Amino acid sequence: MLGNIGFSEILLIGLIALLLFGPNKLPELGRALGKTLREFKQGARDLMETDASKPPRQDVTPPAPAQQSQPHAVQPEARQDSRRLPD
């Protein structure tokens, strides 16, 4: 996308920026933009380095419980609810 911008387009953008921000503010904006890009690159570089240097993840899921061969407990009969509507 930016590969098609020629010298005249860059000059036009620079002149518009000069008119909008003035000659005193333009160097400050350039420094702020450069600092922001530098911090972004450093953050991305740090992120890539920490991902590569981490040890592989270990599986920490507990094993499945063993099947017990005990007979099932008999459930007591459920009480009938007195609030139940007749059929």
PDB file of N, CA and C in Angstrom:
ATOM      1  N   MET A   1       0.825  -1.185   0.000  1.00  0.00           N
ATOM      2  CA  MET A   1       0.000   0.000   0.000  1.00  0.00           C
ATOM      3  C   MET A   1       0.874   1.255   0.000  1.00  0.00           C
ATOM      4  N   LEU A   2       1.840   1.298   0.891  1.00  0.00           N
ATOM      5  CA  LEU A   2       2.700   2.479   0.945  1.00  0.00           C
ATOM      6  C   LEU A   2       3.785   2.458  -0.123  1.00  0.00           C
ATOM      7  N   GLY A   3       3.931   1.342  -0.817  1.00  0.00           N
ATOM      8  CA  GLY A   3       4.946   1.241  -1.853  1.00  0.00           C
ATOM      9  C   GLY A   3       4.633   2.089  -3.076  1.00  0.00           C
ATOM     10  N   ASN A   4       3.394   2.497  -3.250  1.00  0.00           N
ATOM     11  CA  ASN A   4       2.998   3.285  -4.417  1.00  0.00           C
ATOM     12  C   ASN A   4       3.097   4.786  -4.170  1.00  0.00           C
ATOM     13  N   ILE A   5       3.520   5.205  -2.996  1.00  0.00           N
ATOM     14  CA  ILE A   5       3.624   6.636  -2.693  1.00  0.00           C
ATOM     15  C   ILE A   5       4.956   7.148  -3.243  1.00  0.00           C
ATOM     16  N   GLY A   6       4.869   8.178  -4.050  1.00  0.00           N
ATOM     17  CA  GLY A   6       6.076   8.762  -4.625  1.00  0.00           C
ATOM     18  C   GLY A   6       6.554   9.966  -3.824  1.00  0.00           C
ATOM     19  N   PHE A   7       7.604  10.610  -4.345  1.00  0.00           N
ATOM     20  CA  PHE A   7       8.203  11.757  -3.659  1.00  0.00           C
ATOM     21  C   PHE A   7       7.220  12.922  -3.566  1.00  0.00           C
ATOM     22  N   SER A   8       6.456  13.136  -4.621  1.00  0.00           N
ATOM     23  CA  SER A   8       5.535  14.277  -4.622  1.00  0.00           C
ATOM     24  C   SER A   8       4.427  14.086  -3.586  1.00  0.00           C
ATOM     25  N   GLU A   9       3.961  12.852  -3.405  1.00  0.00           N
ATOM     26  CA  GLU A   9       2.933  12.600  -2.396  1.00  0.00           C
ATOM     27  C   GLU A   9       3.479  12.796  -0.981  1.00  0.00           C
ATOM     28  N   ILE A  10       4.686  12.347  -0.751  1.00  0.00           N
ATOM     29  CA  ILE A  10       5.313  12.530   0.564  1.00  0.00           C
ATOM     30  C   ILE A  10       5.512  14.018   0.845  1.00  0.00           C
ATOM     31  N   LEU A  11       5.940  14.777  -0.160  1.00  0.00           N
ATOM     32  CA  LEU A  11       6.122  16.222  -0.003  1.00  0.00           C
ATOM     33  C   LEU A  11       4.787  16.910   0.302  1.00  0.00           C
ATOM     34  N   LEU A  12       3.733  16.498  -0.362  1.00  0.00           N
ATOM     35  CA  LEU A  12       2.406  17.058  -0.118  1.00  0.00           C
ATOM     36  C   LEU A  12       1.932  16.751   1.311  1.00  0.00           C
ATOM     37  N   ILE A  13       2.139  15.542   1.778  1.00  0.00           N
ATOM     38  CA  ILE A  13       1.766  15.180   3.154  1.00  0.00           C
ATOM     39  C   ILE A  13       2.572  16.004   4.149  1.00  0.00           C
ATOM     40  N   GLY A  14       3.863  16.202   3.868  1.00  0.00           N
ATOM     41  CA  GLY A  14       4.708  17.013   4.751  1.00  0.00           C
ATOM     42  C   GLY A  14       4.252  18.463   4.814  1.00  0.00           C
ATOM     43  N   LEU A  15       3.886  19.030   3.668  1.00  0.00           N
ATOM     44  CA  LEU A  15       3.399  20.414   3.647  1.00  0.00           C
ATOM     45  C   LEU A  15       2.080  20.564   4.410  1.00  0.00           C
ATOM     46  N   ILE A  16       1.190  19.606   4.265  1.00  0.00           N
ATOM     47  CA  ILE A  16      -0.074  19.654   5.000  1.00  0.00           C
ATOM     48  C   ILE A  16       0.171  19.547   6.501  1.00  0.00           C
ATOM     49  N   ALA A  17       1.074  18.662   6.898  1.00  0.00           N
ATOM     50  CA  ALA A  17       1.406  18.531   8.313  1.00  0.00           C
ATOM     51  C   ALA A  17       2.042  19.811   8.843  1.00  0.00           C
ATOM     52  N   LEU A  18       2.890  20.450   8.050  1.00  0.00           N
ATOM     53  CA  LEU A  18       3.519  21.707   8.450  1.00  0.00           C
ATOM     54  C   LEU A  18       2.478  22.800   8.638  1.00  0.00           C
ATOM     55  N   LEU A  19       1.505  22.853   7.739  1.00  0.00           N
ATOM     56  CA  LEU A  19       0.441  23.850   7.871  1.00  0.00           C
ATOM     57  C   LEU A  19      -0.465  23.579   9.079  1.00  0.00           C
ATOM     58  N   LEU A  20      -0.745  22.323   9.334  1.00  0.00           N
ATOM     59  CA  LEU A  20      -1.633  21.983  10.446  1.00  0.00           C
ATOM     60  C   LEU A  20      -0.985  22.196  11.818  1.00  0.00           C
ATOM     61  N   PHE A  21       0.252  21.743  11.962  1.00  0.00           N
ATOM     62  CA  PHE A  21       0.890  21.740  13.277  1.00  0.00           C
ATOM     63  C   PHE A  21       1.887  22.874  13.488  1.00  0.00           C
ATOM     64  N   GLY A  22       2.376  23.460  12.441  1.00  0.00           N
ATOM     65  CA  GLY A  22       3.334  24.552  12.566  1.00  0.00           C
ATOM     66  C   GLY A  22       4.758  24.049  12.678  1.00  0.00           C
ATOM     67  N   PRO A  23       5.737  24.953  12.420  1.00  0.00           N
ATOM     68  CA  PRO A  23       7.141  24.532  12.412  1.00  0.00           C
ATOM     69  C   PRO A  23       7.680  24.200  13.800  1.00  0.00           C
ATOM     70  N   ASN A  24       7.082  24.712  14.864  1.00  0.00           N
ATOM     71  CA  ASN A  24       7.590  24.432  16.209  1.00  0.00           C
ATOM     72  C   ASN A  24       7.106  23.079  16.735  1.00  0.00           C
ATOM     73  N   LYS A  25       5.916  22.688  16.384  1.00  0.00           N
ATOM     74  CA  LYS A  25       5.326  21.454  16.902  1.00  0.00           C
ATOM     75  C   LYS A  25       5.733  20.223  16.091  1.00  0.00           C
ATOM     76  N   LEU A  26       6.091  20.394  14.832  1.00  0.00           N
ATOM     77  CA  LEU A  26       6.392  19.274  13.950  1.00  0.00           C
ATOM     78  C   LEU A  26       7.577  18.424  14.431  1.00  0.00           C
ATOM     79  N   PRO A  27       8.710  19.001  14.883  1.00  0.00           N
ATOM     80  CA  PRO A  27       9.800  18.156  15.390  1.00  0.00           C
ATOM     81  C   PRO A  27       9.397  17.352  16.630  1.00  0.00           C
ATOM     82  N   GLU A  28       8.554  17.932  17.500  1.00  0.00           N
ATOM     83  CA  GLU A  28       8.100  17.208  18.684  1.00  0.00           C
ATOM     84  C   GLU A  28       7.241  16.006  18.282  1.00  0.00           C
ATOM     85  N   LEU A  29       6.389  16.205  17.284  1.00  0.00           N
ATOM     86  CA  LEU A  29       5.562  15.101  16.803  1.00  0.00           C
ATOM     87  C   LEU A  29       6.420  13.994  16.181  1.00  0.00           C
ATOM     88  N   GLY A  30       7.448  14.373  15.454  1.00  0.00           N
ATOM     89  CA  GLY A  30       8.357  13.382  14.861  1.00  0.00           C
ATOM     90  C   GLY A  30       9.085  12.582  15.919  1.00  0.00           C
ATOM     91  N   ARG A  31       9.560  13.266  16.968  1.00  0.00           N
ATOM     92  CA  ARG A  31      10.237  12.551  18.059  1.00  0.00           C
ATOM     93  C   ARG A  31       9.280  11.600  18.767  1.00  0.00           C
ATOM     94  N   ALA A  32       8.059  12.056  19.019  1.00  0.00           N
ATOM     95  CA  ALA A  32       7.080  11.209  19.703  1.00  0.00           C
ATOM     96  C   ALA A  32       6.743   9.979  18.858  1.00  0.00           C
ATOM     97  N   LEU A  33       6.611  10.184  17.546  1.00  0.00           N
ATOM     98  CA  LEU A  33       6.330   9.061  16.657  1.00  0.00           C
ATOM     99  C   LEU A  33       7.494   8.068  16.630  1.00  0.00           C
ATOM    100  N   GLY A  34       8.710   8.577  16.558  1.00  0.00           N
ATOM    101  CA  GLY A  34       9.883   7.706  16.570  1.00  0.00           C
ATOM    102  C   GLY A  34      10.004   6.929  17.868  1.00  0.00           C
ATOM    103  N   LYS A  35       9.745   7.599  18.986  1.00  0.00           N
ATOM    104  CA  LYS A  35       9.821   6.926  20.292  1.00  0.00           C
ATOM    105  C   LYS A  35       8.757   5.836  20.396  1.00  0.00           C
ATOM    106  N   THR A  36       7.562   6.131  19.901  1.00  0.00           N
ATOM    107  CA  THR A  36       6.481   5.146  19.947  1.00  0.00           C
ATOM    108  C   THR A  36       6.830   3.925  19.111  1.00  0.00           C
ATOM    109  N   LEU A  37       7.338   4.127  17.907  1.00  0.00           N
ATOM    110  CA  LEU A  37       7.730   3.001  17.055  1.00  0.00           C
ATOM    111  C   LEU A  37       8.855   2.186  17.679  1.00  0.00           C
ATOM    112  N   ARG A  38       9.832   2.863  18.291  1.00  0.00           N
ATOM    113  CA  ARG A  38      10.947   2.171  18.935  1.00  0.00           C
ATOM    114  C   ARG A  38      10.453   1.301  20.089  1.00  0.00           C
ATOM    115  N   GLU A  39       9.539   1.838  20.913  1.00  0.00           N
ATOM    116  CA  GLU A  39       9.001   1.065  22.029  1.00  0.00           C
ATOM    117  C   GLU A  39       8.166  -0.110  21.545  1.00  0.00           C
ATOM    118  N   PHE A  40       7.417   0.088  20.478  1.00  0.00           N
ATOM    119  CA  PHE A  40       6.624  -0.998  19.913  1.00  0.00           C
ATOM    120  C   PHE A  40       7.518  -2.124  19.408  1.00  0.00           C
ATOM    121  N   LYS A  41       8.581  -1.776  18.683  1.00  0.00           N
ATOM    122  CA  LYS A  41       9.502  -2.791  18.171  1.00  0.00           C
ATOM    123  C   LYS A  41      10.178  -3.539  19.312  1.00  0.00           C
ATOM    124  N   GLN A  42      10.597  -2.802  20.351  1.00  0.00           N
ATOM    125  CA  GLN A  42      11.251  -3.434  21.496  1.00  0.00           C
ATOM    126  C   GLN A  42      10.282  -4.375  22.214  1.00  0.00           C
ATOM    127  N   GLY A  43       9.035  -3.956  22.389  1.00  0.00           N
ATOM    128  CA  GLY A  43       8.042  -4.810  23.028  1.00  0.00           C
ATOM    129  C   GLY A  43       7.772  -6.069  22.231  1.00  0.00           C
ATOM    130  N   ALA A  44       7.668  -5.933  20.911  1.00  0.00           N
ATOM    131  CA  ALA A  44       7.449  -7.092  20.057  1.00  0.00           C
ATOM    132  C   ALA A  44       8.656  -8.026  20.097  1.00  0.00           C
ATOM    133  N   ARG A  45       9.840  -7.472  20.112  1.00  0.00           N
ATOM    134  CA  ARG A  45      11.062  -8.274  20.181  1.00  0.00           C
ATOM    135  C   ARG A  45      11.123  -9.028  21.513  1.00  0.00           C
ATOM    136  N   ASP A  46      10.803  -8.350  22.609  1.00  0.00           N
ATOM    137  CA  ASP A  46      10.809  -8.990  23.923  1.00  0.00           C
ATOM    138  C   ASP A  46       9.767 -10.106  23.985  1.00  0.00           C
ATOM    139  N   LEU A  47       8.607  -9.859  23.410  1.00  0.00           N
ATOM    140  CA  LEU A  47       7.554 -10.866  23.406  1.00  0.00           C
ATOM    141  C   LEU A  47       7.992 -12.101  22.632  1.00  0.00           C
ATOM    142  N   MET A  48       8.631 -11.915  21.507  1.00  0.00           N
ATOM    143  CA  MET A  48       9.093 -13.051  20.713  1.00  0.00           C
ATOM    144  C   MET A  48      10.193 -13.819  21.427  1.00  0.00           C
ATOM    145  N   GLU A  49      11.080 -13.115  22.132  1.00  0.00           N
ATOM    146  CA  GLU A  49      12.163 -13.784  22.852  1.00  0.00           C
ATOM    147  C   GLU A  49      11.619 -14.583  24.020  1.00  0.00           C
ATOM    148  N   THR A  50      10.659 -14.058  24.765  1.00  0.00           N
ATOM    149  CA  THR A  50      10.136 -14.783  25.912  1.00  0.00           C
ATOM    150  C   THR A  50       9.345 -16.003  25.469  1.00  0.00           C
ATOM    151  N   ASP A  51       8.659 -15.940  24.334  1.00  0.00           N
ATOM    152  CA  ASP A  51       7.932 -17.105  23.841  1.00  0.00           C
ATOM    153  C   ASP A  51       8.893 -18.219  23.445  1.00  0.00           C
ATOM    154  N   ALA A  52      10.001 -17.875  22.837  1.00  0.00           N
ATOM    155  CA  ALA A  52      10.943 -18.882  22.368  1.00  0.00           C
ATOM    156  C   ALA A  52      11.734 -19.488  23.522  1.00  0.00           C
ATOM    157  N   SER A  53      11.947 -18.749  24.609  1.00  0.00           N
ATOM    158  CA  SER A  53      12.781 -19.248  25.693  1.00  0.00           C
ATOM    159  C   SER A  53      11.987 -19.989  26.757  1.00  0.00           C
ATOM    160  N   LYS A  54      10.666 -20.019  26.666  1.00  0.00           N
ATOM    161  CA  LYS A  54       9.861 -20.721  27.655  1.00  0.00           C
ATOM    162  C   LYS A  54       9.980 -22.225  27.448  1.00  0.00           C
ATOM    163  N   PRO A  55      10.012 -22.979  28.548  1.00  0.00           N
ATOM    164  CA  PRO A  55      10.016 -24.437  28.391  1.00  0.00           C
ATOM    165  C   PRO A  55       8.640 -24.904  27.920  1.00  0.00           C
ATOM    166  N   PRO A  56       8.578 -26.072  27.314  1.00  0.00           N
ATOM    167  CA  PRO A  56       7.277 -26.557  26.845  1.00  0.00           C
ATOM    168  C   PRO A  56       6.330 -26.778  28.021  1.00  0.00           C
ATOM    169  N   ARG A  57       5.057 -26.599  27.765  1.00  0.00           N
ATOM    170  CA  ARG A  57       4.062 -26.744  28.825  1.00  0.00           C
ATOM    171  C   ARG A  57       3.908 -28.208  29.186  1.00  0.00           C
ATOM    172  N   GLN A  58       3.691 -28.477  30.488  1.00  0.00           N
ATOM    173  CA  GLN A  58       3.495 -29.832  30.959  1.00  0.00           C
ATOM    174  C   GLN A  58       2.015 -30.075  31.205  1.00  0.00           C
ATOM    175  N   ASP A  59       1.596 -31.304  31.023  1.00  0.00           N
ATOM    176  CA  ASP A  59       0.216 -31.668  31.285  1.00  0.00           C
ATOM    177  C   ASP A  59       0.047 -31.857  32.789  1.00  0.00           C
ATOM    178  N   VAL A  60      -0.813 -31.076  33.391  1.00  0.00           N
ATOM    179  CA  VAL A  60      -1.007 -31.142  34.841  1.00  0.00           C
ATOM    180  C   VAL A  60      -2.422 -31.596  35.199  1.00  0.00           C
ATOM    181  N   THR A  61      -3.142 -32.147  34.237  1.00  0.00           N
ATOM    182  CA  THR A  61      -4.481 -32.620  34.554  1.00  0.00           C
ATOM    183  C   THR A  61      -4.391 -33.880  35.400  1.00  0.00           C
ATOM    184  N   PRO A  62      -5.215 -33.981  36.428  1.00  0.00           N
ATOM    185  CA  PRO A  62      -5.146 -35.174  37.280  1.00  0.00           C
ATOM    186  C   PRO A  62      -5.658 -36.392  36.524  1.00  0.00           C
ATOM    187  N   PRO A  63      -5.180 -37.583  36.901  1.00  0.00           N
ATOM    188  CA  PRO A  63      -5.661 -38.784  36.220  1.00  0.00           C
ATOM    189  C   PRO A  63      -7.128 -39.028  36.547  1.00  0.00           C
ATOM    190  N   ALA A  64      -7.802 -39.737  35.674  1.00  0.00           N
ATOM    191  CA  ALA A  64      -9.217 -40.026  35.876  1.00  0.00           C
ATOM    192  C   ALA A  64      -9.369 -40.956  37.074  1.00  0.00           C
ATOM    193  N   PRO A  65     -10.416 -40.774  37.882  1.00  0.00           N
ATOM    194  CA  PRO A  65     -10.593 -41.660  39.044  1.00  0.00           C
ATOM    195  C   PRO A  65     -10.880 -43.084  38.585  1.00  0.00           C
ATOM    196  N   ALA A  66     -10.380 -44.044  39.370  1.00  0.00           N
ATOM    197  CA  ALA A  66     -10.564 -45.450  39.033  1.00  0.00           C
ATOM    198  C   ALA A  66     -12.012 -45.861  39.267  1.00  0.00           C
ATOM    199  N   GLN A  67     -12.502 -46.780  38.455  1.00  0.00           N
ATOM    200  CA  GLN A  67     -13.863 -47.279  38.605  1.00  0.00           C
ATOM    201  C   GLN A  67     -13.924 -48.168  39.840  1.00  0.00           C
ATOM    202  N   GLN A  68     -14.870 -47.917  40.736  1.00  0.00           N
ATOM    203  CA  GLN A  68     -15.034 -48.731  41.940  1.00  0.00           C
ATOM    204  C   GLN A  68     -16.058 -49.815  41.657  1.00  0.00           C
ATOM    205  N   SER A  69     -15.795 -51.012  42.159  1.00  0.00           N
ATOM    206  CA  SER A  69     -16.704 -52.127  41.919  1.00  0.00           C
ATOM    207  C   SER A  69     -17.640 -52.347  43.106  1.00  0.00           C
ATOM    208  N   GLN A  70     -17.917 -51.334  43.891  1.00  0.00           N
ATOM    209  CA  GLN A  70     -18.834 -51.458  45.013  1.00  0.00           C
ATOM    210  C   GLN A  70     -20.265 -51.415  44.493  1.00  0.00           C
ATOM    211  N   PRO A  71     -21.180 -52.132  45.174  1.00  0.00           N
ATOM    212  CA  PRO A  71     -22.577 -52.059  44.743  1.00  0.00           C
ATOM    213  C   PRO A  71     -23.126 -50.666  44.999  1.00  0.00           C
ATOM    214  N   HIS A  72     -24.047 -50.288  44.179  1.00  0.00           N
ATOM    215  CA  HIS A  72     -24.634 -48.961  44.292  1.00  0.00           C
ATOM    216  C   HIS A  72     -25.466 -48.881  45.560  1.00  0.00           C
ATOM    217  N   ALA A  73     -25.403 -47.770  46.224  1.00  0.00           N
ATOM    218  CA  ALA A  73     -26.205 -47.577  47.426  1.00  0.00           C
ATOM    219  C   ALA A  73     -27.661 -47.379  47.025  1.00  0.00           C
ATOM    220  N   VAL A  74     -28.550 -47.927  47.819  1.00  0.00           N
ATOM    221  CA  VAL A  74     -29.970 -47.815  47.537  1.00  0.00           C
ATOM    222  C   VAL A  74     -30.438 -46.455  48.032  1.00  0.00           C
ATOM    223  N   GLN A  75     -31.073 -45.733  47.146  1.00  0.00           N
ATOM    224  CA  GLN A  75     -31.578 -44.424  47.503  1.00  0.00           C
ATOM    225  C   GLN A  75     -32.903 -44.585  48.246  1.00  0.00           C
ATOM    226  N   PRO A  76     -33.118 -43.821  49.336  1.00  0.00           N
ATOM    227  CA  PRO A  76     -34.411 -43.895  50.016  1.00  0.00           C
ATOM    228  C   PRO A  76     -35.493 -43.334  49.103  1.00  0.00           C
ATOM    229  N   GLU A  77     -36.714 -43.827  49.287  1.00  0.00           N
ATOM    230  CA  GLU A  77     -37.811 -43.367  48.438  1.00  0.00           C
ATOM    231  C   GLU A  77     -38.040 -41.885  48.656  1.00  0.00           C
ATOM    232  N   ALA A  78     -38.289 -41.215  47.582  1.00  0.00           N
ATOM    233  CA  ALA A  78     -38.532 -39.778  47.656  1.00  0.00           C
ATOM    234  C   ALA A  78     -39.897 -39.547  48.289  1.00  0.00           C
ATOM    235  N   ARG A  79     -39.976 -38.576  49.170  1.00  0.00           N
ATOM    236  CA  ARG A  79     -41.258 -38.242  49.795  1.00  0.00           C
ATOM    237  C   ARG A  79     -42.149 -37.585  48.769  1.00  0.00           C
ATOM    238  N   GLN A  80     -43.404 -37.840  48.896  1.00  0.00           N
ATOM    239  CA  GLN A  80     -44.330 -37.184  47.997  1.00  0.00           C
ATOM    240  C   GLN A  80     -44.557 -35.775  48.498  1.00  0.00           C
ATOM    241  N   ASP A  81     -44.540 -34.868  47.582  1.00  0.00           N
ATOM    242  CA  ASP A  81     -44.729 -33.467  47.954  1.00  0.00           C
ATOM    243  C   ASP A  81     -46.215 -33.201  48.152  1.00  0.00           C
ATOM    244  N   SER A  82     -46.576 -32.626  49.307  1.00  0.00           N
ATOM    245  CA  SER A  82     -47.983 -32.380  49.602  1.00  0.00           C
ATOM    246  C   SER A  82     -48.521 -31.230  48.756  1.00  0.00           C
ATOM    247  N   ARG A  83     -47.649 -30.446  48.170  1.00  0.00           N
ATOM    248  CA  ARG A  83     -48.095 -29.305  47.362  1.00  0.00           C
ATOM    249  C   ARG A  83     -48.370 -29.704  45.913  1.00  0.00           C
ATOM    250  N   ARG A  84     -48.188 -30.961  45.613  1.00  0.00           N
ATOM    251  CA  ARG A  84     -48.372 -31.425  44.243  1.00  0.00           C
ATOM    252  C   ARG A  84     -49.843 -31.433  43.869  1.00  0.00           C
ATOM    253  N   LEU A  85     -50.126 -31.014  42.672  1.00  0.00           N
ATOM    254  CA  LEU A  85     -51.492 -30.982  42.193  1.00  0.00           C
ATOM    255  C   LEU A  85     -51.951 -32.404  41.866  1.00  0.00           C
ATOM    256  N   PRO A  86     -53.237 -32.677  42.089  1.00  0.00           N
ATOM    257  CA  PRO A  86     -53.726 -34.034  41.749  1.00  0.00           C
ATOM    258  C   PRO A  86     -53.724 -34.224  40.239  1.00  0.00           C
ATOM    259  N   ASP A  87     -53.608 -35.481  39.844  1.00  0.00           N
ATOM    260  CA  ASP A  87     -53.590 -35.815  38.423  1.00  0.00           C
ATOM    261  C   ASP A  87     -54.937 -35.778  37.815  1.00  0.00           C
TER     262      ASP A  87
END
